[in-house]
Amino acid sequence: MSKKAAQKAAKKAEKELRQAAALAAAAAEEEEIDPLADKYGDTKLEDLQSKAVTGRKWTEISELGTDLEGSTVLVRGRVHSKRAKGKMAFLVLRETIHTVQCVVSMENVGSKQFVKYASLLSKESVVDVTGNVSNPRNPVSGTTQPVEIQVTELHCISKSTNELPLLLEDAARSDQDIEKAAKEGIQYARVLQDTRLNNRVLDLRIPANQAIFTVQSEISSLFHDFLRANKFRQIHTPKLIAGASEGGSAVFKLQYANDQPACLAQSPQLHKQMAICGDFRRVFEIGPVFRAEKSFTHRHLCEFIGLDFEMEIKEHYFEIIDLIGKLFIYVFNELNKNCKKELETINSQYPFEPLQYLDETLVLAFAEGIQMLKEAGFETDPLGDLDTETERRLGLLVKERYKTDFYILHRYPLAVRPFYTMPAVDDPKYSNSFDVFIRGEEIISGAQRVHDKDLLLKRIEECNIDPNAIGLQNYINSFSYGAPPHGGIGVGLERVAMLFCNLDNIRKASLFPRDPNRLAP
Ligand code: ATP
């Protein structure tokens, strides 16, 4: 062997020795039993199978304020973000829309492995943290809570994969921020609607979505509470029915027992009226409504939540209109009061102007609406329906003149309303019906209904509907035994949530939306 070759071989051997020593040291460190090991690590599944009731006291992240400074808390949250710096790891923990910074430092935990464990946790994992609440010297930026937790114990109870199909920080960014960054040369990923909806469990975790569904929940609770306080009884009508409830083709057909044809209810219309015939006097329902419509619009779903009510009237359908005004002013006022934080959160991702509405709801006649459109240069058929674009135009004209985003248009032409709508007494070309609008889009349809059997049969014939159709006979017969004058409304919950917050698409206000192209997740 030449001298040069011998030197090279010696160097190589030395290098291999060094590498082996380093590996052995690392392995020893790994194997070294950390005396603090019970203070951190992955919780075993069996410990989460309702093994014991320990009585430990938990604190919500939202409750972490400066008043808790110095106290020891136990919190559960998701790893929202993490950062390692020298001998420290910083975890931001999230619980719905609330976030807090947790500091894992050698000084507090006294174990290098503990800090390493914290820094290796995958984002979105669920962890339990014990620690002391401290007031940071410099205010923490980017968290909702003003304090920090100096961690003393950290356990992961459910790990998330590292391969997230979307990043929450991308999904939570507003279009404005994306565009602003682009001008500064920073390209952020835009998460498209299909990606969001395909991965809805992740998408739902972003603050705006948390807030939207709190608002949605609040709307249905307020609807419920107001009607209960006004002597309405909650009912549950069948969703499996023998014939179409609204007529037309937009019905999901299915095979019922014994090969009977059936369909999913397009509304609780017929049964809520039958409840009135059963002397229920004032009823409401909150339940799913199915429409097999092929409309690929920003405001139609194949399944939505219907908020319906039906009530006896003494003499005029204005009794219903009056109640709608009171009900919705109550809903809007309470939303503005109870959901301040949520509305701000939605606003920061999807900016919108707060809903403008009057204390006394504006009620306009359909003919007045047509006249306003005409004066503004838009000719429309005075006995036809308003299409979406015309409704929007009228909404803008109304807003300009009356300073409201919320109004009621009544006395629609009879020809554009369903067969069960009561014709107007003075002119049968019109009807005792109405639609209600938010920001120029329909949220409610309502009317006085025909309670007289002979008139009902006449209207059914005029509308070319088969009175012997299965399902319809029972409904018609309900009026044979006397029925009080009555009327009611159908509201789409997702529409109200969407339009109150001026969202651009109803899918944003539907938890797991169903449309002609989407039946999952
Ligand atoms: P549109 O004209 O908007 O299609 P519609 O006249 O068919 O609505 P109705 O059958 O009267 O509506 O239903 C009452 C309410 O139910 C509507 O005002 C709306 O809020 C809601 N709604 C109706 N269809 C849908 C749908 N496909 N998706 C979501 N909400 C709907």
XYZ file of C-alpha atoms and ligand atoms in Angstrom:
552
model
C 0.000 0.000 0.000
C 1.394 3.390 -0.847
C 1.885 5.879 1.944
C -0.852 8.050 0.525
C -3.310 5.148 0.342
C -2.457 4.138 3.917
C -3.122 7.678 5.173
C -6.456 7.733 3.348
C -7.498 4.379 4.830
C -6.525 5.554 8.334
C -8.562 8.724 7.896
C -11.572 6.739 6.723
C -11.327 4.364 9.692
C -11.077 7.322 12.046
C -14.161 8.922 10.498
C -16.139 5.686 10.842
C -15.120 5.411 14.468
C -16.256 8.986 15.103
C -19.611 8.326 13.431
C -20.147 5.140 15.441
C -19.354 6.978 18.671
C -21.826 9.750 17.805
C -24.540 7.209 16.990
C -23.895 5.340 20.231
C -24.104 8.599 22.200
C -27.383 9.487 20.518
C -28.774 6.021 21.190
C -27.696 6.230 24.807
C -29.440 9.571 25.118
C -32.577 8.084 23.567
C -32.468 5.092 25.852
C -31.625 7.081 28.916
C -34.643 6.862 31.144
C -35.726 10.372 31.763
C -36.748 10.685 35.429
C -39.329 13.217 34.256
C -40.813 10.905 31.625
C -44.223 10.755 33.323
C -44.542 14.507 32.884
C -44.768 14.289 29.093
C -45.474 11.791 26.313
C -48.331 10.148 24.458
C -51.246 9.116 26.639
C -52.091 5.453 26.187
C -55.458 4.739 24.567
C -56.559 2.649 27.563
C -56.146 5.716 29.774
C -58.667 7.482 27.565
C -61.276 4.743 27.575
C -63.192 6.242 30.495
C -60.899 4.438 32.899
C -61.295 6.699 35.906
C -63.053 9.751 37.210
C -60.206 11.770 38.672
C -61.972 15.010 39.495
C -59.191 17.025 37.901
C -60.204 20.631 37.259
C -60.040 21.800 33.650
C -59.818 25.374 32.444
C -61.145 26.487 29.067
C -58.587 28.315 26.929
C -61.131 31.115 26.522
C -61.064 31.631 30.307
C -57.308 32.229 30.471
C -56.991 35.853 31.487
C -54.648 37.943 33.596
C -56.835 37.242 36.645
C -55.461 33.682 36.613
C -51.834 34.833 36.710
C -49.818 32.664 39.100
C -52.308 29.808 39.182
C -51.773 26.300 37.865
C -54.167 25.243 35.133
C -54.953 22.120 33.143
C -56.152 22.770 29.591
C -56.904 20.695 26.512
C -56.392 22.044 23.022
C -55.027 21.433 19.579
C -51.475 22.228 18.565
C -52.222 25.234 16.384
C -48.602 26.121 15.688
C -45.194 25.397 17.177
C -41.743 26.877 17.162
C -38.481 25.648 18.679
C -35.827 28.120 19.815
C -32.667 26.931 21.534
C -33.706 25.017 24.637
C -37.297 26.145 24.366
C -40.393 25.145 22.444
C -43.398 27.413 21.960
C -46.756 25.821 21.276
C -49.855 27.790 20.439
C -52.822 25.798 21.670
C -56.254 26.315 20.152
C -59.754 25.596 21.369
C -62.385 26.669 18.803
C -61.552 30.340 18.174
C -59.393 30.853 21.280
C -55.623 30.481 21.320
C -52.941 30.652 23.984
C -49.157 30.396 23.894
C -47.546 27.617 25.942
C -43.843 27.779 26.753
C -41.873 24.569 27.226
C -38.470 25.607 28.575
C -35.556 23.718 30.115
C -35.889 26.110 33.023
C -39.435 24.914 33.757
C -39.300 21.273 32.760
C -35.643 20.431 33.380
C -35.500 17.834 30.602
C -34.047 18.129 27.110
C -36.232 15.252 25.911
C -39.353 17.015 27.180
C -38.524 20.099 25.095
C -37.743 17.885 22.108
C -41.055 16.013 22.550
C -42.946 19.317 22.484
C -41.139 20.537 19.412
C -41.919 17.309 17.519
C -45.694 17.335 18.120
C -47.620 17.460 14.854
C -49.952 20.369 14.200
C -53.644 19.697 14.997
C -52.777 16.976 17.562
C -54.873 17.159 20.726
C -52.842 17.710 23.879
C -53.369 18.145 27.603
C -51.181 20.790 29.173
C -50.578 21.570 32.825
C -48.733 24.742 33.663
C -48.571 28.043 35.408
C -50.283 31.090 34.019
C -47.887 33.958 33.514
C -48.090 37.441 32.189
C -45.571 37.680 29.334
C -43.016 40.493 29.507
C -43.750 41.351 25.888
C -47.363 40.901 24.801
C -47.828 37.717 22.736
C -48.875 38.518 19.205
C -51.244 36.293 17.286
C -53.075 34.658 20.198
C -56.479 35.552 21.548
C -55.515 35.144 25.208
C -53.202 37.737 26.795
C -51.371 35.286 29.076
C -48.918 32.412 28.564
C -48.764 28.973 30.145
C -45.376 27.914 31.516
C -45.726 24.207 30.856
C -44.896 21.629 33.517
C -46.735 18.638 31.980
C -47.625 17.840 28.380
C -49.449 14.790 27.069
C -50.649 14.111 23.571
C -53.989 12.335 23.665
C -54.609 12.154 19.908
C -52.037 12.602 17.187
C -52.733 14.234 13.870
C -51.005 13.097 10.726
C -48.372 15.480 9.410
C -49.929 15.329 5.956
C -52.788 17.792 6.215
C -54.729 18.243 2.942
C -55.039 21.929 3.749
C -53.298 24.226 6.146
C -55.576 26.026 8.559
C -53.624 29.254 8.243
C -54.240 29.155 4.474
C -57.932 28.334 4.899
C -58.332 31.137 7.441
C -56.802 33.880 5.312
C -59.114 36.461 3.753
C -59.038 37.144 0.015
C -58.007 40.709 0.848
C -54.945 39.484 2.734
C -54.019 37.122 -0.095
C -54.283 39.947 -2.622
C -52.387 42.397 -0.429
C -49.573 39.885 0.059
C -49.466 39.167 -3.680
C -48.801 42.890 -4.312
C -45.854 42.589 -1.955
C -44.607 39.542 -3.852
C -45.780 36.921 -1.337
C -47.822 34.094 -2.827
C -50.196 32.473 -0.351
C -52.114 29.315 -1.237
C -55.811 29.944 -1.853
C -57.939 27.062 -0.547
C -60.728 26.445 -3.033
C -64.290 25.655 -2.025
C -64.165 22.025 -3.154
C -60.956 21.396 -1.192
C -62.591 22.941 1.859
C -65.765 20.911 1.510
C -63.914 17.659 0.738
C -61.957 18.162 3.953
C -64.741 19.797 5.915
C -63.601 18.564 9.356
C -60.412 20.586 8.957
C -62.112 23.516 7.258
C -64.689 23.719 10.056
C -61.880 24.369 12.543
C -61.016 27.814 11.171
C -62.299 30.771 13.213
C -64.728 32.068 10.578
C -66.435 28.681 10.307
C -66.593 28.234 14.055
C -68.287 31.631 14.181
C -70.680 30.993 11.258
C -72.067 27.876 12.912
C -72.440 29.614 16.249
C -74.481 32.269 14.434
C -76.488 29.556 12.653
C -77.191 27.788 15.925
C -78.200 31.079 17.505
C -80.673 31.828 14.686
C -82.541 28.548 15.101
C -82.542 28.892 18.904
C -83.909 32.430 18.692
C -86.588 31.338 16.203
C -87.513 28.553 18.611
C -87.490 30.757 21.721
C -89.525 33.584 20.200
C -92.227 31.262 18.894
C -92.405 29.270 22.124
C -92.835 32.550 24.001
C -95.682 33.362 21.609
C -97.606 30.158 22.320
C -96.395 28.151 19.326
C -95.969 24.406 19.780
C -93.000 22.653 18.199
C -93.989 19.778 15.922
C -92.162 17.171 13.873
C -93.846 16.279 10.598
C -92.852 13.201 8.580
C -90.055 13.494 6.076
C -91.039 10.269 4.330
C -94.221 11.047 2.462
C -96.404 9.508 -0.180
C -96.633 12.424 -2.597
C -94.789 15.659 -3.371
C -95.518 18.332 -0.747
C -94.968 21.325 -3.012
C -95.803 19.726 -6.361
C -93.456 19.949 -9.311
C -90.544 17.752 -10.208
C -88.025 18.817 -7.582
C -88.647 15.760 -5.452
C -86.383 12.915 -4.350
C -88.240 9.681 -5.019
C -87.600 6.503 -3.129
C -88.981 3.029 -2.677
C -90.898 2.634 0.576
C -91.949 -0.614 2.293
C -94.005 -3.069 0.203
C -92.758 -1.390 -2.973
C -94.868 1.689 -2.344
C -93.520 4.765 -4.104
C -92.604 7.552 -1.691
C -90.550 10.714 -1.560
C -88.650 12.968 0.808
C -90.666 15.958 2.006
C -90.002 19.173 0.057
C -91.442 21.110 2.992
C -93.655 20.440 6.008
C -96.405 22.414 4.224
C -99.222 19.899 4.046
C -98.677 18.355 7.463
C -98.264 21.636 9.322
C -101.609 22.744 7.868
C -103.081 19.395 8.891
C -101.816 20.090 12.426
C -103.811 23.340 12.312
C -106.819 21.261 11.208
C -106.053 19.119 14.271
C -106.526 22.212 16.455
C -102.862 22.843 17.164
C -103.572 26.575 16.561
C -99.933 27.731 16.388
C -97.144 25.362 15.330
C -93.539 25.570 14.269
C -90.965 23.144 13.019
C -87.220 23.147 12.574
C -86.214 20.282 10.319
C -84.637 19.132 7.080
C -86.241 19.914 3.738
C -85.294 18.081 0.554
C -85.337 19.631 -2.919
C -84.137 17.687 -5.937
C -83.531 20.879 -7.815
C -80.947 21.063 -10.505
C -80.058 24.606 -9.577
C -76.344 25.170 -9.359
C -76.661 28.542 -7.706
C -74.979 30.262 -4.785
C -78.223 29.972 -2.755
C -79.791 26.568 -3.416
C -79.061 23.301 -1.648
C -80.668 19.883 -2.128
C -81.120 19.593 1.617
C -81.549 22.555 3.918
C -83.002 23.300 7.334
C -86.492 24.673 7.143
C -87.752 26.989 9.855
C -91.501 26.861 9.437
C -94.482 28.143 11.304
C -98.212 28.009 10.735
C -100.851 29.856 12.750
C -104.541 30.512 12.922
C -105.495 34.014 11.905
C -108.481 35.911 13.162
C -109.142 38.123 10.133
C -106.146 39.136 8.027
C -102.810 37.757 6.869
C -101.240 40.956 8.204
C -101.344 39.151 11.575
C -98.643 36.841 10.164
C -96.663 39.683 8.604
C -96.775 41.533 11.898
C -95.396 38.506 13.730
C -92.605 38.027 11.161
C -91.491 41.617 11.698
C -91.333 41.145 15.459
C -89.697 37.713 15.188
C -86.900 38.810 12.870
C -86.180 42.103 14.619
C -85.801 39.999 17.766
C -83.493 37.545 15.942
C -81.333 40.331 14.459
C -81.109 42.309 17.714
C -80.156 39.222 19.711
C -77.604 38.110 17.106
C -75.941 41.524 17.213
C -75.942 41.391 20.990
C -75.001 37.744 21.644
C -72.668 37.071 18.721
C -70.528 40.235 18.681
C -67.264 38.308 18.743
C -68.434 35.782 16.157
C -69.621 38.505 13.792
C -66.256 40.263 14.106
C -64.492 36.958 13.413
C -66.589 36.317 10.296
C -66.038 39.903 9.212
C -62.289 39.589 9.384
C -62.272 36.721 6.871
C -65.381 37.626 4.856
C -65.866 41.384 5.253
C -69.502 42.544 5.314
C -71.590 45.565 6.205
C -73.796 44.948 9.264
C -77.411 44.317 8.357
C -79.427 47.509 8.260
C -83.039 47.150 9.423
C -85.847 49.298 10.748
C -87.558 49.024 14.128
C -90.835 48.811 12.236
C -90.369 46.380 9.333
C -91.046 47.827 5.902
C -93.980 46.158 4.134
C -94.486 46.958 0.451
C -97.129 45.705 -1.973
C -95.859 43.710 -4.939
C -97.380 46.340 -7.264
C -95.393 49.061 -5.459
C -92.244 47.047 -6.035
C -93.052 46.743 -9.733
C -93.644 50.509 -9.843
C -90.296 51.233 -8.155
C -88.565 49.009 -10.688
C -90.415 50.744 -13.541
C -89.419 54.189 -12.285
C -85.825 53.008 -12.204
C -86.106 51.848 -15.819
C -86.682 48.100 -15.286
C -89.889 46.911 -16.938
C -91.273 43.675 -15.445
C -94.440 41.686 -15.963
C -96.845 42.974 -13.259
C -98.403 39.505 -13.009
C -95.215 37.481 -13.281
C -92.671 36.414 -10.684
C -89.488 38.339 -9.950
C -86.329 36.618 -11.038
C -83.221 36.630 -8.850
C -81.657 39.588 -10.641
C -84.831 41.688 -10.405
C -85.216 40.839 -6.716
C -81.677 42.049 -6.164
C -82.317 45.270 -8.085
C -85.454 45.914 -6.081
C -83.464 45.249 -2.889
C -81.014 47.995 -3.882
C -83.827 50.436 -4.699
C -85.526 49.685 -1.374
C -82.264 50.163 0.485
C -81.695 53.486 -1.210
C -85.170 54.788 -0.490
C -86.000 53.215 2.879
C -82.557 52.510 4.345
C -83.257 48.876 5.109
C -81.803 45.524 4.002
C -84.817 43.688 5.395
C -88.328 44.093 4.043
C -91.535 42.268 3.138
C -93.214 42.273 -0.260
C -96.834 41.130 -0.183
C -99.825 40.522 -2.477
C -98.040 38.509 -5.141
C -99.830 37.533 -8.342
C -101.803 34.348 -7.686
C -100.410 32.641 -10.781
C -96.886 32.497 -9.340
C -97.868 30.992 -5.988
C -98.658 27.383 -4.996
C -102.197 25.972 -5.167
C -102.797 26.244 -1.409
C -102.382 30.063 -1.440
C -105.479 32.118 -0.619
C -106.549 34.392 -3.533
C -107.030 38.101 -2.752
C -110.675 38.904 -2.028
C -110.828 42.057 -4.160
C -108.898 40.798 -7.173
C -108.314 37.071 -7.721
C -105.347 37.851 -9.956
C -103.514 38.561 -6.695
C -103.027 36.510 -3.573
C -102.673 36.906 0.181
C -99.046 35.965 0.000
C -95.639 37.489 0.627
C -91.914 36.998 0.364
C -89.357 38.402 2.763
C -85.945 39.639 1.682
C -82.540 40.246 3.188
C -80.096 42.224 1.028
C -82.341 41.667 -2.010
C -82.491 37.863 -1.670
C -85.471 35.808 -0.577
C -85.356 34.211 2.847
C -89.065 33.544 3.410
C -92.158 32.622 1.464
C -95.476 32.804 3.212
C -99.193 33.241 2.773
C -102.672 32.841 4.041
C -103.698 29.312 2.992
C -106.973 28.137 1.512
C -108.961 26.588 4.371
C -112.198 26.132 2.439
C -112.418 22.695 0.825
C -114.436 23.785 -2.231
C -112.064 26.624 -2.996
C -109.114 24.270 -2.441
C -110.505 21.796 -4.989
C -111.086 24.654 -7.439
C -107.509 25.887 -7.030
C -106.141 22.352 -7.417
C -108.041 22.017 -10.671
C -106.932 25.450 -11.921
C -103.319 24.484 -11.212
C -103.741 21.207 -13.171
C -102.925 19.072 -10.144
C -104.463 15.620 -9.753
C -106.638 15.758 -6.603
C -106.423 11.958 -6.389
C -102.641 11.999 -6.163
C -101.471 9.904 -3.249
C -100.844 12.078 -0.238
C -103.051 14.900 -1.465
C -106.362 13.175 -0.670
C -105.680 13.077 3.067
C -104.698 16.721 2.975
C -107.851 17.752 1.096
C -110.033 15.662 3.419
C -108.574 17.453 6.435
C -110.642 20.449 5.394
C -113.915 18.460 5.386
C -114.303 18.744 9.133
C -114.002 22.491 9.505
C -110.729 24.434 9.546
C -109.921 27.896 10.890
C -108.410 30.544 8.603
C -104.654 30.220 8.859
C -101.339 30.920 7.243
C -97.641 30.621 7.785
C -94.140 30.783 6.447
C -91.129 28.737 5.383
C -87.648 30.099 6.018
C -84.316 28.598 4.996
C -81.947 28.605 7.982
C -78.802 28.588 5.832
C -80.177 31.464 3.740
C -80.720 33.600 6.831
C -77.217 32.852 8.151
C -75.691 33.461 4.718
C -77.488 36.763 4.139
C -77.192 38.128 7.648
C -73.400 37.829 7.230
C -73.531 38.606 3.496
C -71.618 35.414 2.639
C -71.284 34.820 -1.088
C -72.351 31.177 -1.045
C -74.927 29.191 0.927
C -72.463 26.283 1.210
C -70.484 28.398 3.672
C -73.516 28.336 5.974
C -74.258 24.621 5.590
C -72.329 22.188 7.793
C -72.083 19.381 5.226
C -73.775 20.818 2.144
C -75.773 18.713 -0.272
C -76.075 19.933 -3.843
C -76.580 18.147 -7.168
C -72.842 17.411 -7.291
C -72.179 16.726 -3.647
C -73.435 13.952 -1.407
C -70.303 13.649 0.747
C -68.776 14.006 3.244
P -86.236 30.276 -4.407
O -87.130 31.171 -5.199
O -85.106 31.010 -3.767
O -85.808 29.047 -5.140
P -88.567 29.097 -3.309
O -89.536 30.123 -3.734
O -88.478 27.809 -4.024
O -87.082 29.763 -3.201
P -89.892 28.210 -0.982
O -90.214 26.903 -1.573
O -90.991 29.143 -0.812
O -88.717 28.887 -1.777
O -89.095 27.977 0.374
C -89.106 28.886 1.457
C -87.711 29.289 1.842
O -86.873 28.145 1.942
C -86.995 30.172 0.839
O -87.355 31.509 1.001
C -85.562 29.928 1.194
O -85.174 30.643 2.344
C -85.558 28.473 1.524
N -85.205 27.651 0.364
C -85.993 27.252 -0.640
N -85.353 26.458 -1.505
C -84.102 26.347 -1.017
C -82.950 25.629 -1.451
N -82.979 24.868 -2.530
N -81.830 25.732 -0.711
C -81.797 26.472 0.410
N -82.852 27.166 0.875
C -83.995 27.105 0.168
